[in-house]
Coordinates of C-alpha atoms and ligand atoms in Angstrom, one line a residue:
M19 CA 294.2 -24.1 173.9
K20 CA 293.1 -21.9 170.8
E21 CA 294.2 -23.4 167.5
I22 CA 295.1 -21.3 164.4
I23 CA 296.3 -22.6 161.2
A24 CA 298.4 -20.5 159.1
D25 CA 301.2 -21.0 156.1
V26 CA 303.9 -19.4 157.8
T27 CA 304.5 -18.0 161.6
V28 CA 307.0 -15.2 161.8
I29 CA 308.3 -14.6 165.3
G30 CA 309.2 -11.0 165.9
A31 CA 307.7 -8.1 164.7
G32 CA 310.5 -5.9 164.2
L33 CA 311.7 -4.5 160.7
T34 CA 312.9 -8.0 159.6
G35 CA 309.9 -9.9 160.7
L36 CA 307.4 -7.4 159.6
T37 CA 308.8 -7.0 156.2
T38 CA 309.2 -10.7 155.4
A39 CA 305.4 -11.1 156.8
Y40 CA 304.3 -8.2 154.5
L41 CA 306.2 -9.9 151.4
L42 CA 304.8 -13.2 151.9
S43 CA 301.0 -12.0 152.6
R44 CA 301.4 -10.1 149.3
K45 CA 302.1 -13.5 147.7
G46 CA 298.7 -14.7 148.9
L47 CA 300.2 -16.8 152.0
K48 CA 298.6 -16.7 155.3
V49 CA 300.9 -15.4 157.7
K50 CA 300.8 -14.6 161.5
V51 CA 303.5 -12.5 163.3
I52 CA 303.9 -12.7 167.0
D53 CA 306.1 -10.5 169.3
Q54 CA 306.3 -10.6 173.0
N55 CA 306.4 -6.4 172.9
A56 CA 303.5 -4.6 173.1
W57 CA 304.2 -2.5 170.1
A58 CA 305.1 -3.5 166.4
G59 CA 308.4 -2.2 165.3
G60 CA 311.2 -3.9 167.8
Q61 CA 313.9 -1.7 167.8
I62 CA 312.4 1.2 166.1
K63 CA 310.0 3.6 167.9
T64 CA 309.5 7.1 167.3
F65 CA 308.0 9.8 170.1
K66 CA 306.5 13.1 169.8
E67 CA 306.7 15.4 172.5
E68 CA 306.9 19.2 172.6
G69 CA 307.2 19.9 169.1
F70 CA 310.2 17.4 168.8
V71 CA 310.0 14.1 166.8
F72 CA 312.7 11.7 168.1
E73 CA 313.8 8.1 167.8
S74 CA 314.4 5.8 170.8
G75 CA 316.4 3.3 168.5
P76 CA 317.9 3.8 165.3
N77 CA 317.8 7.5 163.7
T78 CA 318.5 6.9 159.9
G79 CA 319.3 4.0 157.7
V80 CA 321.0 4.0 154.3
V81 CA 319.5 3.1 150.9
S82 CA 322.3 0.6 150.5
Y83 CA 320.2 -1.9 148.3
P84 CA 317.7 -1.7 145.8
E85 CA 315.2 -3.6 148.2
I86 CA 314.8 -0.5 150.2
T87 CA 313.6 1.7 147.4
E88 CA 311.6 -1.4 146.3
L89 CA 309.8 -1.8 149.6
F90 CA 308.9 2.0 150.0
Q91 CA 307.8 1.9 146.3
S92 CA 305.5 -1.0 147.1
L93 CA 303.9 1.0 150.0
N94 CA 302.2 3.6 147.4
G95 CA 302.8 6.7 149.7
E96 CA 301.4 5.3 152.9
C97 CA 304.8 5.3 154.5
E98 CA 307.1 7.8 152.3
L99 CA 310.7 7.5 152.3
E100 CA 312.5 10.7 153.3
N101 CA 316.2 11.3 152.1
A102 CA 318.3 13.3 154.3
R103 CA 319.1 16.9 153.3
E104 CA 322.4 17.1 151.2
S105 CA 324.0 18.8 154.1
A106 CA 324.0 15.2 155.9
K107 CA 327.1 14.5 154.0
L108 CA 328.9 16.8 156.3
R109 CA 330.2 14.3 159.2
F110 CA 332.5 15.6 162.2
I111 CA 335.2 13.9 164.3
W112 CA 335.9 15.1 167.6
K113 CA 339.6 15.8 168.2
G114 CA 341.1 17.8 171.0
N115 CA 338.2 20.2 171.9
Q116 CA 336.1 20.3 169.1
F117 CA 334.6 18.6 166.0
H118 CA 336.4 18.7 162.9
L119 CA 334.9 18.1 159.2
L120 CA 335.8 14.4 158.0
P121 CA 337.2 15.0 154.8
S122 CA 335.9 13.9 151.5
G123 CA 338.0 15.4 148.7
L124 CA 341.7 15.1 148.3
T125 CA 342.5 18.6 149.0
K126 CA 340.8 18.7 152.4
S127 CA 342.2 15.3 153.2
I128 CA 345.8 16.8 152.9
T129 CA 344.9 19.6 155.4
T130 CA 342.8 18.0 157.9
P131 CA 344.2 18.0 161.4
L132 CA 342.5 14.5 161.9
F133 CA 345.5 12.6 160.3
T134 CA 349.3 12.6 160.8
L135 CA 351.3 13.5 158.0
S136 CA 353.1 10.3 157.8
D137 CA 349.9 8.3 157.4
K138 CA 348.7 11.1 154.9
I139 CA 351.8 10.3 152.7
R140 CA 351.8 6.5 153.7
I141 CA 348.2 6.2 152.1
L142 CA 349.5 6.9 148.8
G143 CA 351.1 3.4 149.0
E144 CA 347.9 1.5 149.8
P145 CA 347.3 0.2 146.5
F146 CA 350.8 -1.6 146.4
R147 CA 350.5 -2.8 150.0
A148 CA 350.1 -6.7 150.2
K149 CA 347.1 -8.3 150.9
G150 CA 346.4 -9.8 154.3
T151 CA 346.4 -13.5 154.9
N152 CA 344.5 -13.9 158.2
P153 CA 340.9 -14.6 157.3
D154 CA 339.9 -13.6 161.1
E155 CA 341.6 -10.2 161.1
S156 CA 340.2 -7.6 163.3
V157 CA 338.9 -4.5 161.6
Y158 CA 341.7 -2.7 163.7
D159 CA 344.4 -4.8 162.5
L160 CA 343.3 -4.5 158.8
A161 CA 342.7 -1.0 158.8
K162 CA 346.1 -0.1 160.6
R163 CA 348.0 -2.5 158.2
R164 CA 346.5 -0.8 155.1
L165 CA 345.8 2.8 156.2
G166 CA 347.8 3.6 159.3
K167 CA 347.1 4.2 162.8
S168 CA 345.8 7.9 162.8
F169 CA 343.2 6.7 160.1
V170 CA 342.1 3.9 162.5
D171 CA 341.8 6.2 165.5
Y172 CA 340.1 9.2 163.9
A173 CA 338.3 7.5 160.9
V174 CA 337.7 3.8 161.4
D175 CA 337.0 3.5 165.1
P176 CA 334.4 6.4 165.3
F177 CA 332.9 5.0 162.2
L178 CA 332.6 1.5 164.0
S179 CA 331.2 3.1 167.0
G180 CA 328.6 4.9 164.9
V181 CA 327.4 1.7 163.2
Y182 CA 328.4 -1.3 165.8
A183 CA 329.0 0.8 169.0
G184 CA 331.7 -1.8 168.8
N185 CA 335.5 -2.4 169.3
P186 CA 337.6 -2.5 166.5
Q187 CA 340.0 -4.6 167.9
T188 CA 337.4 -7.6 168.2
L189 CA 335.2 -7.0 165.4
V190 CA 336.3 -9.5 162.5
T191 CA 336.4 -7.7 159.0
R192 CA 334.9 -10.5 157.2
Y193 CA 331.9 -10.6 159.3
A194 CA 331.4 -7.1 160.5
L195 CA 332.4 -5.1 157.1
P196 CA 332.3 -7.8 154.5
K197 CA 332.4 -5.2 151.5
L198 CA 335.6 -3.8 153.2
Y199 CA 336.9 -7.3 153.4
N200 CA 336.2 -8.4 149.8
L201 CA 337.7 -5.0 148.4
E202 CA 341.0 -6.1 149.8
Q203 CA 340.5 -9.9 148.8
N204 CA 339.3 -9.3 145.5
Y205 CA 341.1 -6.2 144.2
G206 CA 344.2 -6.2 146.5
S207 CA 343.3 -2.7 148.0
F208 CA 340.6 -0.5 149.2
I209 CA 341.5 2.2 146.7
K210 CA 341.9 0.0 143.7
G211 CA 338.5 -2.0 144.7
A212 CA 336.7 1.4 145.3
I213 CA 337.8 2.6 141.7
A214 CA 337.2 -0.4 140.1
K215 CA 333.4 -0.8 141.7
M216 CA 332.7 2.8 140.7
K217 CA 333.7 2.0 136.9
E218 CA 331.3 -1.2 137.0
P219 CA 328.4 -0.9 134.8
K220 CA 325.2 -0.3 136.9
T221 CA 321.8 -1.6 135.9
D222 CA 318.5 0.2 136.5
R223 CA 317.7 -1.9 139.6
D224 CA 321.5 -1.3 140.9
K225 CA 320.6 2.3 140.5
L226 CA 317.6 2.0 143.2
A227 CA 320.4 1.4 145.7
T228 CA 321.0 5.4 146.0
K229 CA 323.2 4.9 148.9
K230 CA 321.6 8.1 150.4
V231 CA 320.8 8.5 154.3
F232 CA 316.9 7.8 154.9
S233 CA 314.2 8.0 157.3
C234 CA 310.6 8.1 156.9
K235 CA 308.4 11.2 156.7
G236 CA 307.0 11.8 160.3
G237 CA 309.2 9.4 161.8
L238 CA 311.1 6.2 161.4
D239 CA 308.2 4.0 162.9
N240 CA 305.7 4.8 160.2
L241 CA 307.7 1.9 158.4
P242 CA 306.7 -0.8 160.8
L243 CA 303.3 0.8 161.6
T244 CA 302.5 0.8 157.8
L245 CA 303.8 -2.8 157.3
A246 CA 301.5 -3.9 160.3
N247 CA 298.7 -2.4 158.8
K248 CA 299.1 -4.0 155.6
I249 CA 299.5 -7.3 157.2
G250 CA 296.4 -6.9 158.9
K251 CA 296.0 -6.1 162.7
E252 CA 294.4 -9.5 163.4
N253 CA 297.6 -11.3 161.9
V254 CA 300.1 -9.2 164.2
L255 CA 299.6 -10.7 167.8
L256 CA 301.4 -8.6 170.3
N257 CA 302.0 -9.2 173.9
A258 CA 302.7 -13.1 172.9
K259 CA 304.5 -14.5 175.9
E260 CA 306.4 -17.5 176.4
A261 CA 306.4 -18.6 172.9
T262 CA 307.8 -21.9 172.3
I263 CA 308.1 -23.9 168.9
T264 CA 307.7 -27.8 168.4
P265 CA 308.1 -29.8 165.3
M266 CA 305.1 -31.8 164.1
E267 CA 305.3 -34.4 161.4
Q268 CA 304.3 -31.8 158.7
G269 CA 305.5 -28.4 159.7
F270 CA 305.5 -26.6 163.3
D271 CA 303.5 -25.9 166.4
T272 CA 303.9 -22.4 167.8
T273 CA 302.4 -21.9 171.2
F274 CA 302.3 -18.7 173.3
N275 CA 300.2 -17.0 175.9
F276 CA 298.0 -14.2 174.3
E277 CA 294.9 -12.4 176.2
N278 CA 294.8 -15.0 178.8
E279 CA 295.0 -18.1 177.0
R280 CA 297.2 -20.4 175.4
I281 CA 297.5 -20.1 171.6
S282 CA 298.7 -22.7 169.2
I283 CA 299.7 -21.8 165.7
K284 CA 300.2 -24.7 163.2
S285 CA 302.1 -23.8 160.2
K286 CA 304.2 -25.3 157.5
N287 CA 307.0 -22.7 158.1
V288 CA 308.3 -20.7 160.9
I289 CA 310.7 -17.9 160.5
T290 CA 312.3 -16.6 163.7
T291 CA 313.6 -12.9 163.5
V292 CA 314.5 -12.7 167.2
G293 CA 318.0 -11.9 168.8
G294 CA 320.4 -14.9 169.4
Y295 CA 319.5 -14.6 173.4
S296 CA 315.9 -15.6 172.5
I297 CA 316.8 -18.8 170.4
P298 CA 317.4 -21.4 173.3
R299 CA 314.0 -21.1 174.8
L300 CA 312.1 -20.7 171.8
L301 CA 313.7 -23.8 170.2
S302 CA 314.0 -25.6 173.2
F303 CA 313.6 -29.0 171.2
I304 CA 317.1 -28.4 169.8
D305 CA 320.1 -29.5 171.9
E306 CA 321.8 -26.7 173.8
Q307 CA 325.1 -27.5 172.6
Q308 CA 323.8 -26.6 169.1
T309 CA 322.0 -23.3 170.1
S310 CA 324.7 -21.9 172.3
S311 CA 326.7 -21.0 169.4
I312 CA 324.0 -18.8 168.6
S313 CA 322.9 -17.6 171.8
N314 CA 326.5 -16.6 172.7
L315 CA 326.4 -13.7 170.4
I316 CA 327.3 -10.6 172.3
Y317 CA 325.1 -7.5 172.1
A318 CA 326.8 -4.1 172.6
P319 CA 324.6 -2.1 175.0
V320 CA 323.6 1.5 174.0
M321 CA 322.1 4.7 175.6
Q322 CA 320.5 6.9 173.4
V323 CA 319.3 10.3 174.8
G324 CA 317.0 12.7 172.7
V325 CA 317.8 16.1 173.6
G326 CA 315.6 19.1 172.1
I327 CA 316.7 22.8 172.3
K328 CA 313.6 25.1 171.2
N329 CA 315.8 27.9 170.2
T330 CA 319.7 27.6 169.4
G331 CA 320.2 31.3 169.0
S332 CA 322.9 32.1 166.7
L333 CA 324.2 28.4 166.8
K334 CA 323.2 26.4 163.8
F335 CA 323.8 22.9 163.1
N336 CA 324.4 21.5 159.7
G337 CA 325.4 17.9 158.8
F338 CA 324.5 14.3 159.9
G339 CA 326.3 14.7 163.4
G340 CA 329.6 14.0 165.1
L341 CA 331.5 11.0 166.2
V342 CA 333.9 10.6 169.0
P343 CA 337.1 8.4 168.7
S344 CA 337.6 6.1 171.5
C345 CA 341.3 7.4 172.0
E346 CA 339.7 10.8 172.8
K347 CA 338.3 9.3 176.1
R348 CA 335.1 11.1 176.3
D349 CA 331.7 9.6 177.7
V350 CA 329.7 9.9 174.5
L351 CA 330.0 7.8 171.3
G352 CA 328.6 10.5 169.2
I353 CA 326.0 13.2 168.8
L354 CA 323.7 13.0 165.9
Y355 CA 321.6 16.2 164.5
P356 CA 318.4 14.7 163.1
S357 CA 316.7 18.1 162.9
A358 CA 319.4 19.0 160.4
C359 CA 318.7 16.0 158.3
F360 CA 315.0 15.8 158.1
E361 CA 312.1 17.8 158.1
E362 CA 309.9 18.8 161.1
R363 CA 312.0 17.1 163.8
A364 CA 312.2 20.2 166.0
P365 CA 310.3 23.6 166.4
Q366 CA 311.2 26.2 163.9
D367 CA 314.1 27.8 165.8
G368 CA 314.9 24.7 167.7
A369 CA 317.3 21.5 167.2
L370 CA 317.0 18.2 168.1
F371 CA 320.3 16.1 169.1
S372 CA 320.7 12.3 169.8
F373 CA 323.4 11.6 172.0
F374 CA 324.9 7.9 171.9
I375 CA 326.5 6.4 175.0
G376 CA 327.8 3.2 176.1
G377 CA 328.6 0.7 173.5
R378 CA 330.9 -2.3 173.8
M379 CA 333.7 -0.4 175.3
H380 CA 331.8 1.5 177.7
A381 CA 329.0 -1.0 178.6
D382 CA 329.1 0.5 182.3
M383 CA 327.7 3.8 181.3
L384 CA 324.2 2.3 180.9
N385 CA 324.4 1.9 185.0
Q386 CA 324.6 5.8 185.3
T387 CA 321.4 7.3 186.6
D388 CA 319.2 9.6 184.8
E389 CA 320.6 12.5 187.1
Q390 CA 324.0 11.7 186.0
I391 CA 323.3 11.5 182.4
E392 CA 321.3 14.8 182.4
S393 CA 324.1 16.4 184.0
M394 CA 326.6 15.0 181.4
I395 CA 324.4 16.1 178.8
V396 CA 324.3 19.8 180.1
K397 CA 328.1 19.7 180.1
D398 CA 328.6 18.2 176.8
L399 CA 326.0 20.8 175.3
H400 CA 328.6 23.5 176.4
T401 CA 331.8 21.8 176.0
M402 CA 330.9 19.8 172.5
L403 CA 328.1 21.7 170.9
K404 CA 329.2 25.0 172.3
F405 CA 326.0 26.2 173.8
P406 CA 326.5 28.9 176.5
Q407 CA 327.2 27.3 179.9
G408 CA 324.5 26.3 181.9
T409 CA 322.1 25.7 179.0
K410 CA 319.6 23.0 179.9
P411 CA 317.7 20.8 177.3
D412 CA 313.9 21.7 176.9
M413 CA 313.3 18.2 176.2
I414 CA 315.3 15.3 177.2
R415 CA 314.4 11.6 177.1
I416 CA 316.8 8.7 177.9
F417 CA 316.4 5.0 176.6
R418 CA 318.6 2.2 177.7
H419 CA 319.0 -0.7 175.4
Q420 CA 320.8 -3.5 176.9
Q421 CA 320.9 -5.8 173.9
A422 CA 321.2 -3.3 171.1
I423 CA 323.7 -4.1 168.5
P424 CA 325.0 -7.7 167.8
Q425 CA 328.7 -7.7 167.5
Y426 CA 330.0 -9.7 164.6
E427 CA 333.3 -11.0 166.3
A428 CA 335.3 -14.2 165.8
S429 CA 332.3 -16.6 167.0
S430 CA 330.4 -15.6 163.9
G431 CA 331.5 -18.5 161.9
K432 CA 330.4 -21.0 164.2
R433 CA 327.0 -19.4 164.5
F434 CA 326.4 -19.3 160.9
E435 CA 327.3 -23.0 160.6
A436 CA 325.0 -23.8 163.5
I437 CA 322.1 -21.8 161.8
D438 CA 322.6 -23.8 158.7
N439 CA 322.7 -27.0 160.4
I440 CA 319.4 -26.4 162.2
Q441 CA 317.8 -25.3 158.9
Q442 CA 319.0 -28.5 157.2
Q443 CA 317.7 -30.5 160.0
Y444 CA 314.4 -29.2 160.3
K445 CA 312.9 -28.2 156.8
G446 CA 310.5 -25.3 157.0
L447 CA 312.3 -23.7 159.9
I448 CA 314.3 -20.6 159.1
L449 CA 316.5 -18.5 161.3
G450 CA 316.7 -14.8 160.2
G451 CA 317.1 -11.4 162.1
N452 CA 320.2 -10.0 162.9
I453 CA 322.0 -13.0 164.2
K454 CA 323.4 -13.1 160.5
G455 CA 323.2 -10.9 157.4
G456 CA 324.0 -7.7 158.8
I457 CA 323.1 -5.4 161.6
G458 CA 321.8 -2.2 159.9
M459 CA 318.1 -1.6 158.8
A460 CA 319.2 -1.8 155.2
D461 CA 320.4 -5.4 155.9
R462 CA 317.3 -6.4 157.5
I463 CA 315.0 -5.4 154.7
R464 CA 317.3 -7.0 152.4
Q465 CA 317.3 -10.1 154.3
A466 CA 313.4 -10.0 154.6
F467 CA 313.3 -10.1 150.5
Q468 CA 315.7 -13.3 150.5
L469 CA 313.5 -15.0 153.3
A470 CA 310.5 -14.3 151.7
E471 CA 311.9 -15.9 148.7
L472 CA 312.7 -19.0 150.3
I473 CA 308.8 -19.7 150.7
K474 CA 307.0 -21.0 147.8
Ligands
FAD1 C1 320.1 2.4 169.9 C2 320.0 1.6 168.4 C3 320.4 2.3 167.5 C4 320.5 1.8 166.2 N1 321.0 2.7 165.1 C5 320.8 2.2 163.7 C6 321.1 3.1 162.7 O1 321.4 4.6 162.9 N2 321.0 2.7 161.4 C7 320.6 1.2 161.2 O2 320.4 1.2 160.1 N3 320.2 0.6 162.2 C8 320.4 1.1 163.5 N4 320.2 0.1 164.6 C9 319.9 -1.2 164.2 C10 318.5 -1.4 164.0 O3 317.5 -0.9 164.9 C11 318.3 -2.9 163.6 O4 318.9 -3.4 162.5 C12 316.9 -3.2 163.3 O5 315.9 -2.5 163.9 C13 316.6 -4.8 163.9 O6 315.3 -5.3 163.1 P1 315.0 -6.8 163.6 O7 313.6 -7.0 163.1 O8 316.0 -7.6 163.0 O9 315.0 -6.8 165.2 P2 314.2 -6.4 166.3 O10 313.9 -5.1 165.9 O11 315.1 -6.5 167.4 O12 313.0 -7.3 166.2 C14 313.0 -8.5 166.9 C15 311.6 -8.7 167.5 O13 311.5 -10.0 168.2 C16 310.8 -10.0 169.5 N5 311.3 -11.1 170.2 C17 312.3 -11.4 170.6 N6 312.2 -12.6 171.3 C18 310.9 -13.0 171.1 C19 310.4 -14.1 171.6 N7 310.8 -15.1 172.4 N8 308.9 -14.2 171.6 C20 308.2 -13.2 170.7 N9 308.9 -12.0 170.2 C21 310.3 -12.2 170.5 C22 311.4 -8.7 170.0 O14 310.4 -8.2 170.9 C23 311.5 -7.7 168.8 O15 310.3 -6.9 168.5 C24 320.1 0.6 166.0 C25 319.7 -0.2 166.8 C26 319.7 0.4 168.2 C27 319.1 -0.4 169.4

C-alpha cells in the first residue's frame, strides 16, 4: 500500500470539495482531493459540439453571497465570471397554451393572467396576515396561507421546480427556503420583510452579493477545472474507487484504489463533500443507525436535454427561459435559454435550449428511452417554443442524473443533528456538501469558505 501524508483529505472533487481544497491550499496546507469520477467538477460539466456550448448539470448560479465574487476575484482572470445579460431578468411561466411573462412591477402584476383576481386583491392583505406556528410547514402550505393558491400554482410551484425539481407539499420551508421562512418569522410578512431588508444599510462586502445570474466565460466547468489546476493536478486524484475512512489515534486514514494499487492518505482532517447516499460506505466505522439519518436524504432525479437549433429564423428568444407549473400537467419542468443569457453558447443565428424533465413529481420520466425523449422534444419545439411543426434539433444531448438535487424535507432536522453528533464525536472529521447548507452553487461556494475557516 502506498502511503501519503497530508494535512487535509477532501472527499469529492465537485464545486464544494475543490473550492474548499483551493482555499486550504492557499493557506499553505497540504491538501489531497479524491473523487471516484474520472473528471473534476462533480455535477458541473460543459460540452462543446457543433458550435454549441452546453451544460450537462447546472446552467447558471446566482451571486447570492459575497464569497462568489471573492472566489472569482482570487482567480485573477484565469476563470472569468460571466454575468447574464440584463434580459435574463425576463422569466416566463406556462399557462394554457403559451408562456406568459412573470410580472415584476405592480402594474404588470395587476394585468397578468397568471394569478386570479381574488388572489391579486388578497395579496394586499399579506402584511397583516398572522404568522405561522408550525415550524415544519411545507412551502405549499405556507405560501398558500400567505399568498393564495394561484400564486402557489403559478409562481411558487414553478420556482421550486426550477430550483429543487421538488414537490412544494413535501419541501419544508425552514430547511428548503430558510430566507423566506425567516422573512415571516422575523418580520411577520414577506412584503414587510422584503422592504425592511431593502432598507438595511449594506457594507462594501455585502454589495459583492450582486444577486446577478452567472456562469463562466466559455462554460461553467472552467471554474472546477481552474480550481483543480490551482490545487495542482498531482493533488487531485480522480478515478479513486472504494474509498473508506478509518479514525486513527491522531487523525484519519483514507484508503482507496487508484491506478491499480491501494493508496492510504493519513491526515489530521478529513472533509467529505459527497452525497448522503455515499456516507455509510465511506464512514463504515460509524454505526449505521447514525448514518442512516444522513443516507435517507432523498434526491430528485433530473434529466437535462441540451437542444441546439442552428437557425431560428424569425423566432427570437430573450430572457432566462420558461418554467412549467405542475398543475399544467406537461412533461417538461422548464426550458432555459442559455444562449440568450450568455455569449457564444450557439452559432450566430442559432439558439441553445436546456430542457429539464423529471424531478420529484415525474421521476418515471427518466425511464423514457432516448427515442421517446427526442420525439417529445420535437413536439415541444413546436407547441411550446412555437417553431414550425416538424422542426428537428441540429444538436440534441440527453443527460440523466438519478441523484440530482437533494430534497430538504421533514427529515432534515434529524440529518443535521446526526452530522453535528458525528463531528463532535470524531474531531477533525467534517461532513460538508449538499447534505446541509443549501443545494445551489452559491450555497456550495459559501459553505466551502466556512469549511476552510474551520481548519487552522
Ligand atoms: C441537473 C442539475 C441541474 C442543476 N441546476 C442548478 C442550477 O441551475 N443552479 C445551481 O446553483 N445549482 C444547480 N444544480 C446544483 C449544483 O450542481 C450543485 O449545487 C453543485 O454542483 C454541487 O456540488 P458539490 O461539490 O457539493 O457536489 P457534487 O458536484 O455532487 O460533488 C460531489 C463529488 O463527490 C464524489 N463522490 C461521491 N461519493 C464518493 C466516494 N465514495 N468516493 C469518492 N468520491 C465520491 C462524486 O463523484 C462527486 O464528484 C444542479 C444540479 C443538477 C444535477
